[in-house]
Amino acid sequence: TLMVYDGIDSKWWRKRMIETNENKESVLDEWLNHIAINKPKHTHESSFNTLLNNVNKNNVICLTARKESLKDVTEQHLAEIGVKDIPIYYSDGWNSKGSKLKNIVVTSYPTIRNIVFVDDNKNNITSVNKVFSSDKGIKVYCYYFKHNCDI
């Protein structure tokens, strides 16, 4: 999570899913309406910029849980928080960011031998570690972070 929106946090998602009897489309529509009129806030601007300054920016990607149909609004909001010129990949409902990341590496970055994966969801950390654990040619370093932006 690189950006958050006032009034939306993990509790909001759970509450709305319960209130709508798991109607994901209804909750997504409500979220889209909310983010259309609210500006995103960067969760860790200084540490993200430090990371970019210390690595080869050509090897940095963003992997979002969002669907690719949200590409335009995602790119617009990332640009608003200063995240530009970084390839963005969409999980599109993949159950595992690990599987999606493995697919990205195999198809787009076949010479990569070291991966640093940072996420605020422990399930994503676990799935990346699990998917790459049997791949002896790629060393993976996973880092969990907790942002303080839950409003």
N, CA, C and O of each residue as an XYZ file, in Angstrom:
604
protein
N       0.843     -1.176      0.000
C       0.000      0.000      0.000
C       0.886      1.236      0.000
O       1.567      1.525      0.984
N       0.871      1.956     -1.101
C       1.618      3.206     -1.198
C       0.733      4.411     -0.950
O       1.229      5.503     -0.672
N      -0.595      4.217     -1.051
C      -1.488      5.350     -0.854
C      -2.773      4.918     -0.166
O      -3.239      3.787     -0.302
N      -3.321      5.868      0.575
C      -4.582      5.651      1.271
C      -5.468      6.871      1.047
O      -5.017      7.902      0.547
N      -6.727      6.737      1.423
C      -7.704      7.800      1.237
C      -8.413      8.057      2.562
O      -8.750      7.120      3.285
N      -8.639      9.343      2.879
C      -9.388      9.677      4.083
C     -10.706      8.908      4.102
O     -11.422      8.850      3.103
N     -11.008      8.325      5.249
C     -12.276      7.633      5.424
C     -12.285      6.176      4.985
O     -13.270      5.473      5.210
N     -11.203      5.708      4.364
C     -11.139      4.321      3.904
C      -9.973      3.630      4.598
O      -8.827      4.062      4.476
N     -10.261      2.579      5.311
C      -9.213      1.763      5.927
C      -9.666      0.308      5.894
O     -10.741      0.006      5.376
N      -8.867     -0.582      6.434
C      -9.209     -2.008      6.379
C     -10.529     -2.294      7.101
O     -11.265     -3.198      6.703
N     -10.831     -1.548      8.141
C     -12.094     -1.746      8.847
C     -13.274     -1.344      7.970
O     -14.325     -1.985      8.010
N     -13.108     -0.294      7.185
C     -14.161      0.146      6.281
C     -14.512     -0.972      5.309
O     -15.689     -1.262      5.098
N     -13.493     -1.609      4.710
C     -13.729     -2.692      3.766
C     -14.505     -3.837      4.420
O     -15.495     -4.313      3.865
N     -14.056     -4.278      5.597
C     -14.739     -5.387      6.283
C     -16.175     -5.017      6.625
O     -17.093     -5.811      6.422
N     -16.366     -3.805      7.146
C     -17.702     -3.349      7.538
C     -18.634     -3.297      6.328
O     -19.768     -3.772      6.398
N     -18.165     -2.726      5.225
C     -18.992     -2.616      4.019
C     -19.322     -3.982      3.425
O     -20.420     -4.188      2.908
N     -18.374     -4.914      3.499
C     -18.648     -6.260      2.987
C     -19.735     -6.927      3.816
O     -20.606     -7.600      3.264
N     -19.698     -6.752      5.121
C     -20.732     -7.328      5.992
C     -22.080     -6.666      5.710
O     -23.096     -7.347      5.575
N     -22.083     -5.331      5.620
C     -23.329     -4.598      5.406
C     -23.983     -4.893      4.054
O     -25.198     -4.760      3.909
N     -23.189     -5.289      3.081
C     -23.739     -5.567      1.748
C     -23.857     -7.063      1.469
O     -24.070     -7.466      0.326
N     -23.719     -7.885      2.506
C     -23.781     -9.344      2.330
C     -22.784     -9.832      1.280
O     -23.120    -10.627      0.402
N     -21.550     -9.336      1.392
C     -20.451     -9.755      0.507
C     -20.655     -9.336     -0.949
O     -20.150     -9.997     -1.856
N     -21.382     -8.255     -1.179
C     -21.593     -7.754     -2.535
C     -20.363     -6.934     -2.949
O     -20.319     -5.717     -2.771
N     -19.372     -7.630     -3.503
C     -18.094     -6.997     -3.847
C     -18.264     -5.874     -4.861
O     -17.602     -4.842     -4.756
N     -19.134     -6.060     -5.829
C     -19.325     -5.023     -6.861
C     -19.889     -3.745     -6.251
O     -19.469     -2.647     -6.615
N     -20.829     -3.878     -5.333
C     -21.417     -2.718     -4.680
C     -20.374     -1.963     -3.857
O     -20.307     -0.734     -3.896
N     -19.570     -2.708     -3.120
C     -18.528     -2.095     -2.295
C     -17.466     -1.444     -3.179
O     -16.992     -0.349     -2.875
N     -17.097     -2.102     -4.256
C     -16.118     -1.535     -5.183
C     -16.650     -0.246     -5.812
O     -15.912      0.731     -5.940
N     -17.921     -0.238     -6.204
C     -18.512      0.981     -6.765
C     -18.478      2.128     -5.760
O     -18.161      3.264     -6.113
N     -18.806      1.825     -4.509
C     -18.777      2.843     -3.457
C     -17.355      3.370     -3.271
O     -17.147      4.575     -3.133
N     -16.375      2.460     -3.268
C     -14.968      2.846     -3.126
C     -14.530      3.717     -4.302
O     -13.867      4.736     -4.108
N     -14.898      3.320     -5.515
C     -14.526      4.105     -6.698
C     -15.109      5.507     -6.646
O     -14.435      6.474     -7.001
N     -16.356      5.623     -6.207
C     -16.962      6.950     -6.056
C     -16.218      7.776     -5.019
O     -16.041      8.983     -5.188
N     -15.783      7.126     -3.949
C     -15.058      7.824     -2.881
C     -13.697      8.321     -3.373
O     -13.336      9.476     -3.147
N     -12.951      7.454     -4.041
C     -11.611      7.867     -4.465
C     -11.644      8.845     -5.636
O     -10.651      9.519     -5.912
N     -12.784      8.925     -6.325
C     -12.908      9.884     -7.422
C     -12.928     11.320     -6.910
O     -12.573     12.245     -7.641
N     -13.341     11.511     -5.657
C     -13.448     12.872     -5.123
C     -12.479     13.136     -3.971
O     -12.461     14.239     -3.426
N     -11.674     12.140     -3.594
C     -10.701     12.312     -2.511
C      -9.298     12.089     -3.037
O      -9.063     11.191     -3.845
N      -8.379     12.901     -2.580
C      -6.982     12.787     -2.994
C      -6.291     11.696     -2.187
O      -6.565     11.529     -0.999
N      -5.390     10.951     -2.834
C      -4.635      9.930     -2.098
C      -3.558     10.559     -1.225
O      -3.076     11.659     -1.496
N      -3.194      9.833     -0.170
C      -2.076     10.218      0.698
C      -1.033      9.119      0.619
O      -1.364      7.934      0.658
N       0.223      9.512      0.508
C       1.328      8.553      0.458
C       1.512      7.958      1.855
O       1.480      8.686      2.847
N       1.702      6.653      1.937
C       1.858      6.008      3.245
C       3.261      6.164      3.814
O       3.417      6.292      5.028
N       4.282      6.156      2.968
C       5.678      6.203      3.427
C       6.548      6.931      2.413
O       7.479      6.345      1.860
N       6.258      8.186      2.166
C       6.940      8.910      1.096
C       8.458      8.953      1.276
O       9.194      8.650      0.337
N       8.934      9.323      2.455
C      10.387      9.469      2.624
C      11.117      8.133      2.521
O      12.175      8.055      1.898
N      10.561      7.076      3.128
C      11.247      5.787      3.053
C      11.143      5.190      1.650
O      12.059      4.495      1.212
N      10.057      5.445      0.945
C       9.927      4.963     -0.429
C      10.952      5.663     -1.320
O      11.604      5.027     -2.147
N      11.085      6.971     -1.144
C      12.065      7.714     -1.938
C      13.493      7.279     -1.602
O      14.343      7.221     -2.489
N      13.761      6.977     -0.346
C      15.082      6.465      0.050
C      15.350      5.137     -0.645
O      16.448      4.909     -1.151
N      14.352      4.264     -0.671
C      14.493      2.986     -1.370
C      14.838      3.212     -2.840
O      15.761      2.592     -3.369
N      14.096      4.101     -3.495
C      14.345      4.359     -4.918
C      15.737      4.935     -5.158
O      16.363      4.653     -6.180
N      16.211      5.727     -4.233
C      17.540      6.327     -4.390
C      18.661      5.320     -4.169
O      19.796      5.568     -4.574
N      18.368      4.196     -3.540
C      19.401      3.216     -3.207
C      19.381      1.964     -4.076
O      20.181      1.052     -3.865
N      18.491      1.912     -5.036
C      18.433      0.758     -5.930
C      18.400      1.252     -7.367
O      18.180      2.434     -7.629
N      18.622      0.334     -8.286
C      18.499      0.638     -9.700
C      17.011      0.780    -10.005
O      16.281     -0.211    -10.025
N      16.567      1.997    -10.239
C      15.137      2.261    -10.450
C      14.567      1.454    -11.623
O      13.360      1.218    -11.689
N      15.435      1.036    -12.542
C      14.971      0.240    -13.675
C      14.466     -1.128    -13.242
O      13.786     -1.809    -14.009
N      14.790     -1.533    -12.029
C      14.375     -2.846    -11.538
C      13.294     -2.763    -10.468
O      13.075     -3.730     -9.737
N      12.622     -1.634    -10.365
C      11.552     -1.456     -9.388
C      10.217     -1.542    -10.121
O      10.029     -0.931    -11.173
N       9.293     -2.315     -9.543
C       7.934     -2.389    -10.077
C       6.951     -2.187     -8.934
O       7.298     -2.363     -7.766
N       5.739     -1.822     -9.273
C       4.635     -1.803     -8.316
C       3.717     -2.965     -8.682
O       3.375     -3.158     -9.849
N       3.328     -3.726     -7.683
C       2.373     -4.818     -7.865
C       1.175     -4.525     -6.969
O       1.269     -4.581     -5.742
N       0.064     -4.216     -7.597
C      -1.128     -3.842     -6.849
C      -2.167     -4.962     -6.883
O      -2.231     -5.746     -7.829
N      -2.965     -5.013     -5.843
C      -4.057     -5.992     -5.786
C      -5.224     -5.560     -6.673
O      -6.155     -6.334     -6.893
N      -5.176     -4.346     -7.174
C      -6.267     -3.831     -8.002
C      -6.380     -4.570     -9.329
O      -5.438     -5.212     -9.795
N      -7.563     -4.456     -9.917
C      -7.802     -5.011    -11.243
C      -7.238     -4.057    -12.296
O      -7.168     -2.846    -12.084
N      -6.843     -4.623    -13.423
C      -6.276     -3.788    -14.486
C      -7.299     -2.807    -15.053
O      -6.919     -1.803    -15.655
N      -8.570     -3.078    -14.871
C      -9.604     -2.140    -15.327
C      -9.514     -0.808    -14.581
O     -10.101      0.185    -15.012
N      -8.781     -0.783    -13.464
C      -8.587      0.444    -12.687
C      -7.260      1.123    -13.024
O      -6.779      1.970    -12.270
N      -6.680      0.751    -14.146
C      -5.361      1.253    -14.537
C      -5.304      2.780    -14.575
O      -4.385      3.367    -14.004
N      -6.254      3.432    -15.227
C      -6.196      4.888    -15.379
C      -6.215      5.609    -14.037
O      -5.382      6.481    -13.787
N      -7.162      5.248    -13.173
C      -7.253      5.926    -11.877
C      -6.052      5.574    -10.994
O      -5.583      6.414    -10.227
N      -5.556      4.344    -11.097
C      -4.383      3.945    -10.308
C      -3.170      4.758    -10.719
O      -2.463      5.291     -9.864
N      -2.921      4.861    -12.012
C      -1.762      5.618    -12.483
C      -1.892      7.101    -12.158
O      -0.905      7.753    -11.817
N      -3.106      7.634    -12.263
C      -3.339      9.040    -11.922
C      -3.024      9.297    -10.449
O      -2.335     10.262    -10.119
N      -3.523      8.441     -9.575
C      -3.319      8.643     -8.145
C      -1.873      8.403     -7.742
O      -1.347      9.115     -6.886
N      -1.219      7.412     -8.343
C       0.209      7.218     -8.048
C       1.003      8.445     -8.476
O       1.909      8.871     -7.760
N       0.684      9.012     -9.618
C       1.373     10.227    -10.072
C       1.129     11.377     -9.096
O       2.032     12.175     -8.844
N      -0.077     11.467     -8.548
C      -0.394     12.531     -7.589
C       0.455     12.445     -6.327
O       0.721     13.461     -5.685
N       0.885     11.228     -5.965
C       1.740     11.103     -4.773
C       3.217     11.009     -5.160
O       4.069     10.714     -4.322
N       3.509     11.263     -6.438
C       4.894     11.334     -6.878
C       5.506     10.034     -7.369
O       6.716      9.974     -7.588
N       4.709      9.001     -7.547
C       5.220      7.717     -8.039
C       4.989      7.684     -9.551
O       3.873      7.493    -10.034
N       6.101      7.880    -10.279
C       6.027      7.953    -11.744
C       7.132      7.112    -12.351
O       8.138      6.810    -11.711
N       6.919      6.747    -13.593
C       7.943      6.040    -14.375
C       8.355      4.704    -13.762
O       9.500      4.277    -13.907
N       7.429      4.053    -13.086
C       7.660      2.723    -12.522
C       6.579      1.809    -13.108
O       5.397      2.147    -13.049
N       6.962      0.664    -13.669
C       5.941     -0.243    -14.206
C       4.971     -0.701    -13.115
O       5.369     -1.008    -11.991
N       3.705     -0.737    -13.476
C       2.663     -1.156    -12.538
C       2.036     -2.434    -13.062
O       1.621     -2.510    -14.218
N       1.974     -3.430    -12.203
C       1.346     -4.704    -12.536
C       0.128     -4.879    -11.643
O       0.122     -4.462    -10.485
N      -0.894     -5.499    -12.197
C      -2.179     -5.645    -11.522
C      -2.432     -7.116    -11.223
O      -2.295     -7.972    -12.097
N      -2.801     -7.400     -9.981
C      -3.051     -8.788     -9.594
C      -4.334     -9.329    -10.202
O      -4.479    -10.541    -10.362
N      -5.267     -8.445    -10.543
C      -6.494     -8.856    -11.224
C      -7.184    -10.055    -10.594
O      -7.607    -10.973    -11.297
N      -7.297    -10.049     -9.294
C      -8.012    -11.123     -8.638
C      -7.189    -12.379     -8.385
O      -7.726    -13.373     -7.895
N      -5.906    -12.357     -8.705
C      -5.055    -13.504     -8.363
C      -5.133    -13.679     -6.855
O      -5.089    -12.700     -6.110
N      -5.248    -14.903     -6.409
C      -5.315    -15.149     -4.972
C      -3.985    -14.909     -4.294
O      -3.929    -14.724     -3.078
N      -2.929    -14.910     -5.057
C      -1.604    -14.854     -4.469
C      -0.734    -13.861     -5.208
O      -0.529    -13.989     -6.415
N      -0.216    -12.864     -4.488
C       0.742    -11.979     -5.127
C       2.018    -12.750     -5.449
O       2.758    -12.369     -6.355
N       2.279    -13.820     -4.722
C       3.443    -14.650     -5.008
C       3.378    -15.239     -6.399
O       4.351    -15.171     -7.150
N       2.243    -15.817     -6.751
C       2.063    -16.395     -8.079
C       2.155    -15.330     -9.161
O       2.779    -15.544    -10.200
N       1.535    -14.192     -8.915
C       1.579    -13.098     -9.892
C       3.012    -12.602    -10.063
O       3.464    -12.396    -11.189
N       3.733    -12.409     -8.953
C       5.115    -11.943     -9.029
C       5.995    -12.944     -9.765
O       6.842    -12.552    -10.568
N       5.804    -14.214     -9.502
C       6.572    -15.256    -10.202
C       6.320    -15.168    -11.706
O       7.255    -15.255    -12.502
N       5.069    -14.997    -12.087
C       4.722    -14.858    -13.500
C       5.385    -13.624    -14.112
O       5.878    -13.688    -15.238
N       5.404    -12.523    -13.399
C       6.036    -11.294    -13.887
C       7.527    -11.508    -14.087
O       8.084    -11.125    -15.116
N       8.172    -12.119    -13.101
C       9.623    -12.348    -13.183
C       9.948    -13.256    -14.365
O      10.860    -12.961    -15.137
N       9.223    -14.342    -14.513
C       9.495    -15.308    -15.582
C       9.305    -14.669    -16.959
O      10.115    -14.882    -17.861
N       8.242    -13.891    -17.119
C       7.930    -13.351    -18.442
C       8.637    -12.034    -18.765
O       8.983    -11.789    -19.920
N       8.856    -11.187    -17.760
C       9.384     -9.846    -18.038
C      10.791     -9.580    -17.518
O      11.467     -8.677    -18.012
N      11.244    -10.345    -16.533
C      12.550    -10.096    -15.913
C      13.304    -11.414    -15.717
O      13.675    -11.745    -14.591
N      13.533    -12.159    -16.777
C      14.110    -13.506    -16.620
C      15.543    -13.533    -16.071
O      16.008    -14.585    -15.630
N      16.244    -12.407    -16.092
C      17.624    -12.401    -15.584
C      17.727    -11.962    -14.124
O      18.815    -11.965    -13.547
N      16.602    -11.586    -13.530
C      16.606    -11.145    -12.128
C      16.997    -12.313    -11.228
O      16.474    -13.416    -11.383
N      17.905    -12.082    -10.296
C      18.357    -13.118     -9.366
C      18.095    -12.748     -7.905
O      18.197    -13.594     -7.018
N      17.754    -11.466     -7.659
C      17.444    -11.011     -6.307
C      16.172    -10.177     -6.348
O      16.013     -9.299     -7.197
N      15.270    -10.469     -5.414
C      14.007     -9.729     -5.316
C      13.862     -9.223     -3.893
O      14.040     -9.967     -2.928
N      13.538     -7.954     -3.783
C      13.140     -7.380     -2.499
C      11.652     -7.087     -2.626
O      11.235     -6.289     -3.465
N      10.863     -7.733     -1.793
C       9.412     -7.594     -1.832
C       8.962     -6.946     -0.534
O       9.271     -7.438      0.552
N       8.230     -5.838     -0.644
C       7.751     -5.098      0.521
C       6.234     -5.014      0.424
O       5.695     -4.629     -0.613
N       5.544     -5.376      1.508
C       4.089     -5.351      1.482
C       3.550     -5.127      2.887
O       4.224     -5.411      3.876
N       2.327     -4.615      2.961
C       1.684     -4.401      4.261
C       0.691     -5.504      4.588
O      -0.081     -5.396      5.541
N       0.715     -6.566      3.792
C      -0.183     -7.694      4.023
C       0.667     -8.951      4.248
O       1.399     -9.386      3.358
N       0.560     -9.510      5.424
C       1.377    -10.688      5.758
C       1.076    -11.882      4.853
O       1.965    -12.690      4.585
N      -0.162    -12.002      4.382
C      -0.488    -13.096      3.462
C       0.310    -12.979      2.165
O       0.730    -13.989      1.601
N       0.519    -11.755      1.694
C       1.313    -11.559      0.476
C       2.776    -11.907      0.714
O       3.427    -12.484     -0.157
N       3.293    -11.562      1.880
C       4.677    -11.909      2.236
C       4.831    -13.433      2.229
O       5.784    -13.972      1.665
N       3.883    -14.110      2.863
C       3.922    -15.568      2.938
C       3.846    -16.193      1.548
O       4.583    -17.131      1.245
N       2.952    -15.671      0.700
C       2.793    -16.276     -0.627
C       4.036    -16.069     -1.492
O       4.401    -16.959     -2.259
N       4.686    -14.918     -1.383
C       5.912    -14.684     -2.156
C       7.013    -15.618     -1.671
O       7.696    -16.250     -2.477
N       7.186    -15.706     -0.361
C       8.196    -16.629      0.176
C       7.934    -18.064     -0.270
O       8.859    -18.778     -0.656
N       6.682    -18.479     -0.216
C       6.328    -19.854     -0.572
C       6.591    -20.140     -2.050
O       7.177    -21.168     -2.388
N       6.160    -19.235     -2.928
C       6.308    -19.446     -4.369
C       7.779    -19.493     -4.785
O       8.154    -20.275     -5.658
N       8.606    -18.660     -4.164
C      10.010    -18.607     -4.569
C      10.913    -19.532     -3.750
O      12.104    -19.634     -4.048
N      10.384    -20.203     -2.735
C      11.223    -21.039     -1.862
C      11.886    -22.189     -2.611
O      12.986    -22.612     -2.255
N      11.230    -22.690     -3.636
C      11.805    -23.814     -4.373
C      12.681    -23.357     -5.545
O      13.309    -24.186     -6.204
N      12.727    -22.074     -5.802
C      13.523    -21.539     -6.903
C      14.896    -21.143     -6.371
O      15.065    -20.062     -5.808
N      15.857    -22.010     -6.549
C      17.200    -21.779     -6.014
C      17.964    -20.704     -6.780
O      18.994    -20.225     -6.305
N      17.471    -20.317     -7.966
C      18.160    -19.317     -8.769
C      17.806    -17.887     -8.402
O      18.454    -16.947     -8.862
N      16.777    -17.716     -7.570
C      16.335    -16.379     -7.186
C      16.301    -16.272     -5.667
O      15.664    -17.078     -4.990
N      16.984    -15.280     -5.150
C      16.989    -15.011     -3.707
C      15.940    -13.933     -3.431
O      15.938    -12.879     -4.068
N      15.058    -14.203     -2.483
C      13.974    -13.280     -2.166
C      14.125    -12.761     -0.744
O      14.346    -13.526      0.194
N      14.002    -11.458     -0.607
C      14.033    -10.794      0.691
C      12.681    -10.111      0.859
O      12.366     -9.163      0.140
N      11.890    -10.591      1.803
C      10.555    -10.037      2.021
C      10.538     -9.189      3.282
O      11.105     -9.558      4.311
N       9.878     -8.048      3.179
C       9.760     -7.134      4.310
C       8.302     -6.737      4.496
O       7.622     -6.316      3.561
N       7.855     -6.884      5.710
C       6.497     -6.482      6.075
C       6.570     -5.085      6.672
O       7.423     -4.810      7.516
N       5.678     -4.201      6.235
C       5.603     -2.899      6.880
C       4.171     -2.608      7.254
O       3.228     -3.050      6.597
N       4.034     -1.867      8.308
C       2.716     -1.438      8.754
C       2.692      0.077      8.653
O       3.494      0.769      9.280
N       1.767      0.577      7.862
C       1.667      2.030      7.750
C       0.737      2.560      8.836
O      -0.103      1.833      9.366
N       0.900      3.814      9.147
C       0.114      4.437     10.219
C      -0.982      5.321      9.642
O      -1.328      6.353     10.215
N      -1.511      4.914      8.527
C      -2.474      5.771      7.835
C      -3.906      5.319      7.994
O      -4.797      5.897      7.371
N      -4.163      4.303      8.808
C      -5.553      3.923      9.019
C      -6.258      5.073      9.732
O      -5.873      5.483     10.827
N      -7.281      5.569      9.094
C      -7.946      6.781      9.570
C      -9.221      6.405     10.301
O      -9.937      7.282     10.785
